[in-house]
Short mmCIF file of C-alpha atoms in Angstrom, two decimals:
data_model
loop_
_atom_site.label_atom_id
_atom_site.label_comp_id
_atom_site.label_asym_id
_atom_site.label_seq_id
_atom_site.Cartn_x
_atom_site.Cartn_y
_atom_site.Cartn_z
CA MET A 1 8.23 8.75 18.51
CA VAL A 2 4.43 9.52 17.83
CA GLN A 3 2.28 6.69 19.33
CA TRP A 4 0.90 5.06 16.03
CA TYR A 5 -0.69 1.94 17.19
CA ALA A 6 -2.25 0.55 20.06
CA SER A 7 -0.52 -2.81 19.84
CA PRO A 8 2.84 -2.76 21.49
CA GLU A 9 4.21 -5.28 18.85
CA LEU A 10 3.08 -3.01 15.94
CA GLN A 11 4.39 0.01 17.61
CA SER A 12 7.65 -1.62 18.26
CA HIS A 13 8.02 -2.49 14.42
CA HIS A 14 7.18 1.10 13.70
CA ASP A 15 9.45 2.72 15.92
CA HIS A 16 12.21 0.27 14.59
CA ALA A 17 11.65 1.34 10.97
CA PHE A 18 11.55 5.02 11.66
CA GLY A 19 13.53 5.46 14.53
CA THR A 20 16.94 4.99 12.56
CA ARG A 21 16.09 7.88 10.57
CA ARG A 22 17.41 11.34 11.57
CA PRO A 23 14.87 14.25 11.40
CA GLY A 24 15.28 16.06 8.21
CA THR A 25 16.00 19.55 7.50
CA ARG A 26 13.14 22.17 7.40
CA THR A 27 11.46 22.00 3.98
CA LEU A 28 8.91 24.61 3.24
CA PRO A 29 6.23 24.18 0.89
CA PRO A 30 6.69 25.29 -2.68
CA GLY A 31 6.11 29.06 -2.94
CA HIS A 32 6.26 29.81 0.65
CA ASP A 33 8.62 31.40 3.14
CA GLU A 34 8.95 31.02 6.74
CA GLY A 35 6.61 33.43 7.72
CA SER A 36 3.71 32.44 5.55
CA PHE A 37 4.28 28.78 6.41
CA LEU A 38 4.13 29.52 10.17
CA ARG A 39 0.75 31.42 9.54
CA VAL A 40 -0.71 28.48 7.52
CA LEU A 41 0.29 25.94 10.32
CA ASP A 42 -1.61 28.18 12.84
CA GLU A 43 -4.71 27.95 10.63
CA PHE A 44 -4.35 24.05 10.47
CA ARG A 45 -3.93 23.97 14.30
CA ALA A 46 -7.07 26.00 14.77
CA ALA A 47 -8.85 23.44 12.43
CA ILE A 48 -7.83 20.21 13.65
CA GLY A 49 -6.21 20.74 16.99
CA GLN A 50 -2.46 21.46 17.80
CA GLU A 51 -1.68 17.95 18.74
CA ASN A 52 -2.82 16.81 15.23
CA VAL A 53 -0.30 19.04 13.21
CA ILE A 54 3.03 17.35 13.29
CA VAL A 55 6.39 19.29 12.92
CA ASP A 56 9.89 19.16 13.51
CA ASP A 57 11.41 15.94 15.07
CA ASP A 58 8.32 14.00 15.04
CA LEU A 59 8.33 14.47 10.95
CA VAL A 60 10.49 11.47 11.11
CA ASN A 61 7.27 9.36 11.12
CA PHE A 62 6.45 10.83 7.70
CA ARG A 63 9.92 10.24 6.06
CA ASP A 64 10.73 7.25 3.82
CA PRO A 65 12.04 4.75 6.01
CA TYR A 66 14.13 2.99 3.35
CA PRO A 67 15.71 5.97 1.48
CA LEU A 68 17.87 5.42 -1.42
CA PHE A 69 18.61 9.18 -1.15
CA GLU A 70 19.41 11.15 2.03
CA GLU A 71 17.21 14.22 0.99
CA GLY A 72 14.73 15.27 -1.37
CA PHE A 73 11.34 13.92 -0.25
CA GLU A 74 10.89 15.74 2.99
CA ALA A 75 7.49 16.77 4.36
CA SER A 76 6.89 20.28 5.77
CA ALA A 77 4.36 19.12 8.23
CA GLY A 78 2.01 16.26 9.20
CA LEU A 79 -1.77 16.72 9.45
CA CYS A 80 -3.78 14.05 11.20
CA PRO A 81 -7.48 14.67 10.89
CA SER A 82 -10.21 12.38 12.30
CA THR A 83 -13.53 13.23 10.42
CA VAL A 84 -14.54 14.35 6.98
CA GLU A 85 -15.36 17.64 8.30
CA GLU A 86 -11.89 18.14 9.42
CA ILE A 87 -10.48 17.00 6.05
CA GLN A 88 -12.73 19.50 4.49
CA ALA A 89 -11.41 22.28 6.53
CA ILE A 90 -7.63 21.22 5.85
CA LEU A 91 -8.34 21.31 1.97
CA LYS A 92 -10.28 24.81 2.27
CA ILE A 93 -6.99 26.06 3.73
CA ALA A 94 -4.73 24.33 1.37
CA ASN A 95 -6.56 25.72 -1.81
CA GLN A 96 -6.47 29.21 -0.26
CA HIS A 97 -2.64 29.12 0.52
CA GLN A 98 -1.90 26.80 -2.33
CA VAL A 99 -0.17 24.13 0.00
CA PRO A 100 0.25 20.76 -1.54
CA MET A 101 -1.04 17.82 0.47
CA TRP A 102 0.15 14.29 0.27
CA THR A 103 -2.35 11.73 1.45
CA CYS A 104 -1.59 8.38 2.99
CA SER A 105 -3.44 6.08 5.35
CA GLN A 106 -1.15 4.30 7.76
CA GLY A 107 1.89 5.15 5.36
CA LYS A 108 3.25 1.50 5.33
CA ASN A 109 3.93 0.96 1.70
CA PHE A 110 7.67 0.37 2.29
CA GLY A 111 9.79 -0.02 -0.58
CA TYR A 112 7.77 2.35 -2.61
CA GLY A 113 8.49 5.51 -0.42
CA GLY A 114 6.17 4.90 2.64
CA PRO A 115 4.70 7.92 3.80
CA ALA A 116 7.19 10.51 2.13
CA PRO A 117 5.65 12.90 -0.56
CA ARG A 118 6.77 12.98 -4.09
CA VAL A 119 7.09 16.90 -3.83
CA ALA A 120 9.31 18.15 -1.20
CA GLY A 121 7.61 20.64 1.23
CA SER A 122 4.21 19.12 0.82
CA MET A 123 2.13 18.20 3.89
CA VAL A 124 1.42 14.84 4.86
CA LEU A 125 -2.25 14.28 5.25
CA SER A 126 -2.25 11.17 7.35
CA LEU A 127 -5.60 9.19 7.92
CA GLN A 128 -4.34 6.95 10.35
CA ARG A 129 -6.52 8.51 13.12
CA MET A 130 -9.74 7.50 11.07
CA LYS A 131 -9.89 3.78 12.56
CA ARG A 132 -13.46 3.00 12.80
CA ILE A 133 -15.05 -0.14 11.53
CA LEU A 134 -18.52 1.24 10.77
CA GLU A 135 -20.57 -2.04 9.65
CA VAL A 136 -19.78 -5.79 8.98
CA ASN A 137 -22.54 -7.81 7.46
CA GLU A 138 -21.85 -11.69 7.89
CA LYS A 139 -24.64 -12.73 5.49
CA LEU A 140 -23.51 -10.57 2.69
CA ALA A 141 -19.72 -11.01 3.70
CA TYR A 142 -18.64 -7.09 3.50
CA ILE A 143 -16.99 -4.64 6.03
CA VAL A 144 -17.34 -1.03 5.86
CA VAL A 145 -14.15 0.90 7.19
CA GLU A 146 -12.14 4.20 7.40
CA PRO A 147 -8.70 4.21 5.70
CA GLY A 148 -6.89 3.92 9.07
CA VAL A 149 -8.10 0.47 9.73
CA THR A 150 -5.59 -2.12 9.38
CA PHE A 151 -5.60 -5.86 8.52
CA PHE A 152 -5.00 -6.62 12.38
CA ASP A 153 -7.94 -4.47 13.24
CA VAL A 154 -10.42 -6.21 10.76
CA TYR A 155 -8.94 -9.76 11.88
CA ASN A 156 -9.35 -9.03 15.59
CA HIS A 157 -12.79 -7.49 14.97
CA LEU A 158 -14.08 -10.83 13.10
CA VAL A 159 -12.52 -12.92 15.98
CA GLU A 160 -13.93 -11.08 18.88
CA ASN A 161 -17.32 -11.14 17.47
CA LYS A 162 -17.10 -14.79 16.28
CA LEU A 163 -17.95 -13.97 12.74
CA ASP A 164 -17.43 -16.66 10.18
CA LEU A 165 -15.49 -14.49 7.79
CA TRP A 166 -11.94 -14.04 6.67
CA VAL A 167 -10.05 -10.87 5.43
CA SER A 168 -7.57 -11.29 2.57
CA VAL A 169 -4.26 -10.26 4.37
CA PRO A 170 -1.06 -9.32 2.82
CA ALA A 171 2.49 -10.26 3.75
CA LEU A 172 2.51 -7.73 6.54
CA GLY A 173 -0.65 -6.75 8.32
CA TRP A 174 -0.17 -3.47 9.75
CA GLY A 175 -1.20 -1.38 6.77
CA SER A 176 -4.61 -0.02 5.68
CA VAL A 177 -7.24 -2.31 4.24
CA THR A 178 -8.16 0.24 1.72
CA LEU A 179 -7.30 1.57 -1.78
CA ASP A 180 -3.81 -0.07 -2.69
CA ARG A 181 -3.56 -2.56 -5.34
CA GLY A 182 -1.85 -4.85 -2.99
CA HIS A 183 -2.63 -8.56 -2.91
CA GLY A 184 -3.80 -10.87 -0.40
CA TYR A 185 -3.41 -14.76 0.10
CA THR A 186 -7.13 -15.85 0.01
CA ILE A 187 -9.56 -16.25 -3.12
CA SER A 188 -10.07 -12.35 -2.80
CA GLY A 189 -6.47 -11.51 -2.95
CA ASP A 190 -6.79 -9.54 -6.04
CA ARG A 191 -8.16 -6.81 -3.83
CA GLN A 192 -9.01 -3.93 -6.23
CA HIS A 193 -11.70 -6.31 -7.73
CA PHE A 194 -13.44 -6.58 -4.22
CA ILE A 195 -13.79 -3.15 -3.21
CA GLY A 196 -16.21 -0.57 -4.04
CA SER A 197 -18.93 1.78 -2.51
CA LEU A 198 -16.40 4.87 -1.68
CA GLU A 199 -16.89 7.98 0.00
CA VAL A 200 -14.52 10.32 -1.38
CA VAL A 201 -13.65 14.15 -0.55
CA LEU A 202 -12.65 15.96 -3.66
CA ALA A 203 -10.20 18.91 -3.50
CA SER A 204 -12.98 21.25 -3.51
CA GLY A 205 -14.36 19.77 -0.23
CA ASP A 206 -17.42 18.12 -2.00
CA VAL A 207 -18.23 14.58 -0.82
CA LEU A 208 -18.52 12.09 -3.60
CA ARG A 209 -20.27 8.51 -2.99
CA THR A 210 -19.84 5.86 -5.63
CA GLY A 211 -21.88 2.83 -6.84
CA GLN A 212 -25.31 2.18 -5.13
CA TRP A 213 -24.11 4.42 -2.11
CA ALA A 214 -24.79 7.40 -4.30
CA VAL A 215 -28.41 6.82 -3.74
CA PRO A 216 -29.66 8.11 -0.26
CA ASN A 217 -30.72 5.56 2.09
CA SER A 218 -30.08 2.67 -0.69
CA PRO A 219 -30.41 -0.83 0.69
CA SER A 220 -27.79 -1.73 -1.66
CA ALA A 221 -25.28 0.89 -0.80
CA TYR A 222 -22.46 -1.37 0.30
CA ALA A 223 -23.57 -4.59 -1.39
CA CYS A 224 -23.45 -3.52 -4.90
CA PRO A 225 -20.55 -1.19 -6.27
CA ASN A 226 -22.08 -0.83 -9.72
CA SER A 227 -23.30 2.53 -11.10
CA PHE A 228 -26.05 3.66 -13.28
CA GLY A 229 -23.69 4.86 -16.09
CA PRO A 230 -19.94 5.27 -15.66
CA GLN A 231 -18.05 3.41 -13.04
CA VAL A 232 -15.72 5.95 -11.34
CA ASP A 233 -14.39 3.83 -8.37
CA GLY A 234 -11.33 2.85 -9.94
CA LEU A 235 -10.26 6.55 -10.57
CA PHE A 236 -9.61 6.79 -6.75
CA LEU A 237 -7.41 3.71 -6.40
CA GLN A 238 -3.83 4.91 -5.96
CA SER A 239 -4.68 8.19 -7.50
CA ASN A 240 -4.57 11.92 -6.43
CA LEU A 241 -8.14 12.77 -7.69
CA GLY A 242 -9.76 12.73 -4.30
CA ILE A 243 -9.42 11.47 -0.82
CA VAL A 244 -11.18 8.29 0.10
CA THR A 245 -12.65 8.44 3.59
CA LYS A 246 -14.99 5.33 3.61
CA MET A 247 -15.08 2.02 1.76
CA ALA A 248 -16.78 -1.11 1.54
CA VAL A 249 -14.54 -4.38 1.21
CA ALA A 250 -15.72 -7.81 0.44
CA LEU A 251 -14.69 -10.60 2.75
CA ASP A 252 -14.26 -14.38 2.23
CA VAL A 253 -16.83 -16.48 3.82
CA ALA A 254 -14.79 -18.75 5.82
CA PRO A 255 -14.39 -22.17 4.16
CA ALA A 256 -15.17 -25.67 5.50
CA SER A 257 -12.00 -26.69 4.42
CA PHE A 258 -9.07 -25.39 2.14
CA MET A 259 -5.78 -26.62 0.67
CA GLY A 260 -2.62 -24.68 0.00
CA VAL A 261 -0.12 -25.86 -2.43
CA ASN A 262 3.60 -25.44 -2.64
CA VAL A 263 5.49 -26.15 -5.81
CA TYR A 264 9.12 -26.40 -5.95
CA CYS A 265 11.24 -25.94 -8.90
CA PRO A 266 14.51 -27.60 -9.17
CA GLU A 267 15.74 -25.53 -11.97
CA VAL A 268 14.96 -21.93 -13.23
CA GLU A 269 14.07 -23.39 -16.63
CA ASP A 270 11.03 -25.23 -14.91
CA ILE A 271 9.32 -21.86 -14.39
CA ALA A 272 8.23 -21.62 -17.93
CA PRO A 273 6.28 -25.02 -18.39
CA LEU A 274 5.17 -24.40 -14.69
CA ILE A 275 3.50 -21.25 -15.60
CA ASP A 276 1.86 -22.75 -19.00
CA THR A 277 0.53 -25.92 -17.30
CA LEU A 278 -0.72 -24.50 -13.84
CA GLN A 279 -4.40 -23.18 -14.35
CA ILE A 280 -6.25 -21.25 -11.64
CA GLN A 281 -8.42 -24.22 -10.59
CA GLU A 282 -6.38 -27.29 -11.63
CA VAL A 283 -3.05 -28.59 -11.86
CA VAL A 284 -2.18 -30.73 -14.88
CA THR A 285 -0.28 -33.37 -12.73
CA GLN A 286 0.88 -35.51 -15.63
CA ASN A 287 3.03 -32.48 -16.72
CA LEU A 288 4.73 -32.78 -13.30
CA PRO A 289 6.12 -36.35 -13.21
CA ASN A 290 8.65 -35.51 -10.41
CA ALA A 291 6.20 -33.76 -8.29
CA TRP A 292 6.55 -34.55 -4.49
CA THR A 293 3.91 -33.90 -2.03
CA GLU A 294 3.79 -33.31 1.74
CA HIS A 295 0.59 -32.93 3.97
CA LYS A 296 -0.60 -31.67 7.53
CA LEU A 297 -3.74 -32.18 8.92
CA TYR A 298 -5.18 -29.61 11.26
CA GLU A 299 -7.73 -30.85 13.90
CA GLY A 300 -9.75 -28.81 16.17
CA LYS A 301 -9.18 -29.23 20.04
CA ASP A 302 -11.78 -31.36 21.84
CA GLY A 303 -13.78 -32.11 18.74
CA ARG A 304 -14.32 -28.49 17.87
CA PRO A 305 -14.02 -27.09 14.28
CA VAL A 306 -10.50 -25.88 13.53
CA ASP A 307 -10.03 -22.12 14.27
CA ASN A 308 -7.97 -20.36 11.69
CA SER A 309 -6.00 -18.35 14.46
CA GLU A 310 -4.66 -22.02 15.52
CA ILE A 311 -3.50 -22.49 11.90
CA GLY A 312 -1.88 -18.96 11.80
CA THR A 313 -1.19 -18.73 8.23
CA LEU A 314 -1.79 -15.96 5.69
CA PRO A 315 -3.94 -18.13 3.33
CA ALA A 316 -6.19 -18.64 6.39
CA GLY A 317 -6.69 -14.80 6.82
CA VAL A 318 -4.46 -14.48 9.68
CA PRO A 319 -2.27 -11.15 9.48
CA SER A 320 1.34 -11.46 10.47
CA MET A 321 4.60 -9.43 10.73
CA LEU A 322 6.94 -12.11 10.16
CA ALA A 323 7.91 -10.92 6.76
CA VAL A 324 9.24 -7.70 8.12
CA LYS A 325 12.61 -9.44 9.15
CA LEU A 326 13.44 -10.02 5.58
CA ALA A 327 14.64 -6.47 5.49
CA ASP A 328 17.62 -7.29 7.79
CA TYR A 329 18.59 -10.24 5.34
CA ASN A 330 21.80 -8.47 3.86
CA LEU A 331 22.88 -6.77 7.28
CA PRO A 332 26.65 -7.39 8.19
CA ALA A 333 27.29 -10.41 10.20
CA ASP A 334 28.48 -8.24 13.05
CA GLY A 335 24.89 -7.14 13.90
CA THR A 336 25.43 -3.64 12.72
CA GLY A 337 23.47 -1.54 10.05
CA ALA A 338 19.86 -1.15 9.67
CA GLY A 339 17.68 -3.19 7.31
CA ALA A 340 15.72 -1.88 4.30
CA HIS A 341 14.25 -2.72 0.82
CA ILE A 342 13.36 -1.08 -2.35
CA ASP A 343 10.74 -2.66 -4.56
CA THR A 344 10.09 -2.27 -8.17
CA THR A 345 6.86 -4.17 -9.66
CA LEU A 346 6.16 -5.26 -13.15
CA ILE A 347 2.96 -6.95 -14.66
CA LEU A 348 3.46 -9.56 -17.20
CA PRO A 349 0.79 -12.12 -18.94
CA CYS A 350 0.90 -15.66 -17.71
CA GLU A 351 2.99 -16.97 -20.56
CA GLY A 352 5.99 -19.29 -19.56
CA ASN A 353 8.54 -17.91 -21.88
CA THR A 354 7.83 -14.30 -21.29
CA VAL A 355 7.92 -14.82 -17.36
CA LEU A 356 11.26 -16.89 -17.71
CA THR A 357 13.01 -14.13 -19.77
CA TRP A 358 11.86 -11.47 -17.51
CA PHE A 359 13.16 -13.48 -14.45
CA ARG A 360 16.61 -13.92 -15.83
CA LYS A 361 17.05 -10.37 -16.79
CA ALA A 362 15.91 -9.32 -13.18
CA LYS A 363 18.00 -11.74 -11.61
CA ALA A 364 21.13 -10.72 -13.64
CA ILE A 365 20.63 -6.98 -12.77
CA MET A 366 20.35 -7.74 -9.14
CA GLU A 367 23.45 -10.08 -9.20
CA GLU A 368 25.81 -7.38 -10.87
CA GLN A 369 25.32 -5.47 -7.54
CA GLY A 370 26.50 -8.43 -5.50
CA VAL A 371 23.21 -9.14 -3.72
CA ASP A 372 21.02 -12.23 -3.77
CA PRO A 373 17.82 -11.67 -5.90
CA PHE A 374 14.64 -11.53 -4.05
CA ILE A 375 12.17 -11.99 -6.79
CA GLY A 376 8.52 -12.79 -5.93
CA CYS A 377 5.31 -12.80 -7.77
CA HIS A 378 1.40 -13.04 -7.33
CA VAL A 379 0.05 -15.30 -10.05
CA PHE A 380 -3.52 -14.99 -11.29
CA SER A 381 -5.49 -16.71 -14.02
CA LYS A 382 -4.15 -14.35 -16.92
CA TYR A 383 -1.18 -12.25 -15.52
CA ILE A 384 1.48 -12.21 -12.94
CA LEU A 385 2.74 -9.27 -10.70
CA PHE A 386 6.45 -9.65 -10.46
CA VAL A 387 8.04 -7.72 -7.37
CA GLN A 388 11.94 -7.29 -7.45
CA GLU A 389 13.14 -6.49 -3.88
CA TYR A 390 16.48 -5.04 -3.45
CA VAL A 391 17.31 -5.81 0.48
CA PHE A 392 20.07 -3.48 1.67
CA ASP A 393 21.80 -1.71 4.73
CA LYS A 394 20.39 1.78 4.63
CA THR A 395 23.27 2.96 6.80
CA SER A 396 25.76 2.14 3.80
CA THR A 397 26.17 4.81 1.27
CA LYS A 398 27.55 1.95 -1.15
CA ALA A 399 24.54 -0.15 -0.62
CA ARG A 400 22.11 2.84 -1.40
CA GLU A 401 24.17 3.61 -4.45
CA GLY A 402 23.68 -0.07 -5.42
CA GLY A 403 19.97 0.27 -4.96
CA ARG A 404 19.71 3.38 -7.25
CA LYS A 405 21.58 1.29 -9.87
CA VAL A 406 19.27 -1.69 -9.62
CA VAL A 407 16.15 0.37 -9.70
CA LYS A 408 17.27 2.40 -12.79
CA ALA A 409 18.28 -0.78 -14.58
CA LEU A 410 15.22 -2.60 -13.65
CA LEU A 411 12.82 0.45 -14.85
CA THR A 412 14.86 0.86 -18.02
CA GLU A 413 14.36 -2.83 -18.89
CA ALA A 414 10.92 -2.73 -18.16
CA GLU A 415 10.06 0.33 -20.19
CA LYS A 416 11.37 -1.56 -23.34
CA ASN A 417 8.32 -3.76 -23.06
CA GLY A 418 -0.66 8.49 -21.52
CA ARG A 419 -1.39 11.39 -19.90
CA PHE A 420 -5.46 11.07 -20.00
CA VAL A 421 -5.72 11.10 -16.13
CA GLU A 422 -3.75 14.42 -15.93
CA THR A 423 -6.75 15.89 -17.89
CA LEU A 424 -9.07 14.65 -15.23
CA LYS A 425 -6.74 15.89 -12.58
CA ALA A 426 -6.97 19.38 -13.97
CA ALA A 427 -10.69 19.27 -13.88
CA VAL A 428 -11.37 18.02 -10.36
CA ASP A 429 -8.17 19.49 -8.61
CA PRO A 430 -7.42 22.62 -10.52
CA ASN A 431 -5.02 23.92 -7.97
CA GLY A 432 -3.16 20.55 -7.85
CA ILE A 433 -3.16 20.37 -4.04
CA LEU A 434 -3.83 16.68 -3.87
CA SER A 435 -0.57 14.52 -3.82
CA PRO A 436 0.99 16.08 -6.84
CA GLY A 437 3.14 13.55 -8.72
CA LYS A 438 1.57 10.42 -7.43
CA GLN A 439 1.65 7.44 -9.78
CA GLY A 440 3.12 10.05 -12.36
CA ILE A 441 0.04 12.25 -12.46
CA TRP A 442 0.87 16.05 -12.20
CA PRO A 443 -1.16 19.15 -11.99
CA LEU A 444 -1.27 20.61 -15.61
CA ARG A 445 -1.85 24.07 -14.67
CA ASN A 446 0.80 24.63 -11.76
CA LEU A 447 4.23 25.64 -13.25
CA VAL A 448 5.73 24.88 -9.81
CA TYR A 449 5.97 21.24 -10.68
CA LEU A 450 7.01 21.39 -14.17
CA PRO A 451 10.69 20.56 -13.56
CA LEU A 452 9.80 17.37 -11.82
CA ARG A 453 7.16 16.15 -14.28
CA ARG A 454 8.62 13.62 -16.61
CA GLY A 455 7.65 13.14 -20.14
#
């Protein structure tokens, strides 16, 4: 296996996830034969170094670790640049030879395909070697990072430098800090609203900087994401319009104290009134007459303030890998098999009956396949992000088939409830080399992808 992490613990989890996958069959980029493919590989090796062009058995690191289908989303190669200049060299070659690139950072968005490309034969452009923390400003509470930086990296940096800041960590801390609309567990958990000042390499190789960073030597480069004119940062979140190589991320100032609240619902029907009576800053306690509370007081050792590492919880900004074990929940009792999960996500308004109706539908769909429903959500002031997680044994053909049925049924039900970005895609990436098909955005001018394009 490729050495992905310096941390033995994280590398062990990486090896466990990808090590159960067999190397796939050789898949060529669309429009290429074996000869042209090998010639292109030689050009990439000359540009970024032979050791940074991944092929053959090591491509297992760029497969979907939790597949519902055995084949179909195979990469032809993996490219691991470490600088903007190397990315520009890669894109020049890719444009010249019409080779699609599938960009990822750490590739740990498991349950949604991981690092695997949407178009078979794409080359995975992995940014995991770009791991620099470029600046931390304690006074203004922000950090500037490259895309290979993980939540563990940020947390360790803050602790080692005794900075009074927190990073809003997700359930698993081994992924990249940048770009994904994932959600953390501190007050800045809705992360898409706490990032800005991006550096982006476009398909042409041109470099774009957003917000105040667009102004040379601006003292507000990382402090203010606002632009004079259109705000374009959002175009590069989970998109295929460019490759983000640097980003400013807002951090939380460590609070003097904080309180976490767990609310337990005895009955499913309690969800509706709970959603309607819980506000983002207050709890209408009179509507919860049967609520019970528990508490735990954390005290610092020897009279010192409490260190969040001593609390060790996600709401205190401490990254963890504990949730990775949930993938093994439905494994056979004899210890065989390999755990996996596939996720679907739906956004709903914070309306009790709407939430309860969807919960019942999702629960019934999953129970039809004979599995316990894993349904979680992130609740914000006006909307809820619902995540349905189908946990299965990826060595079981029957379980994978059940997963396909669950996903299809959930998406069909959700669809009951535009293509503008493709026009932008055609303008900034006319050859369609950057992650074709990502988030349903396809190149308009490249007919190779027409059979894959939906709608």
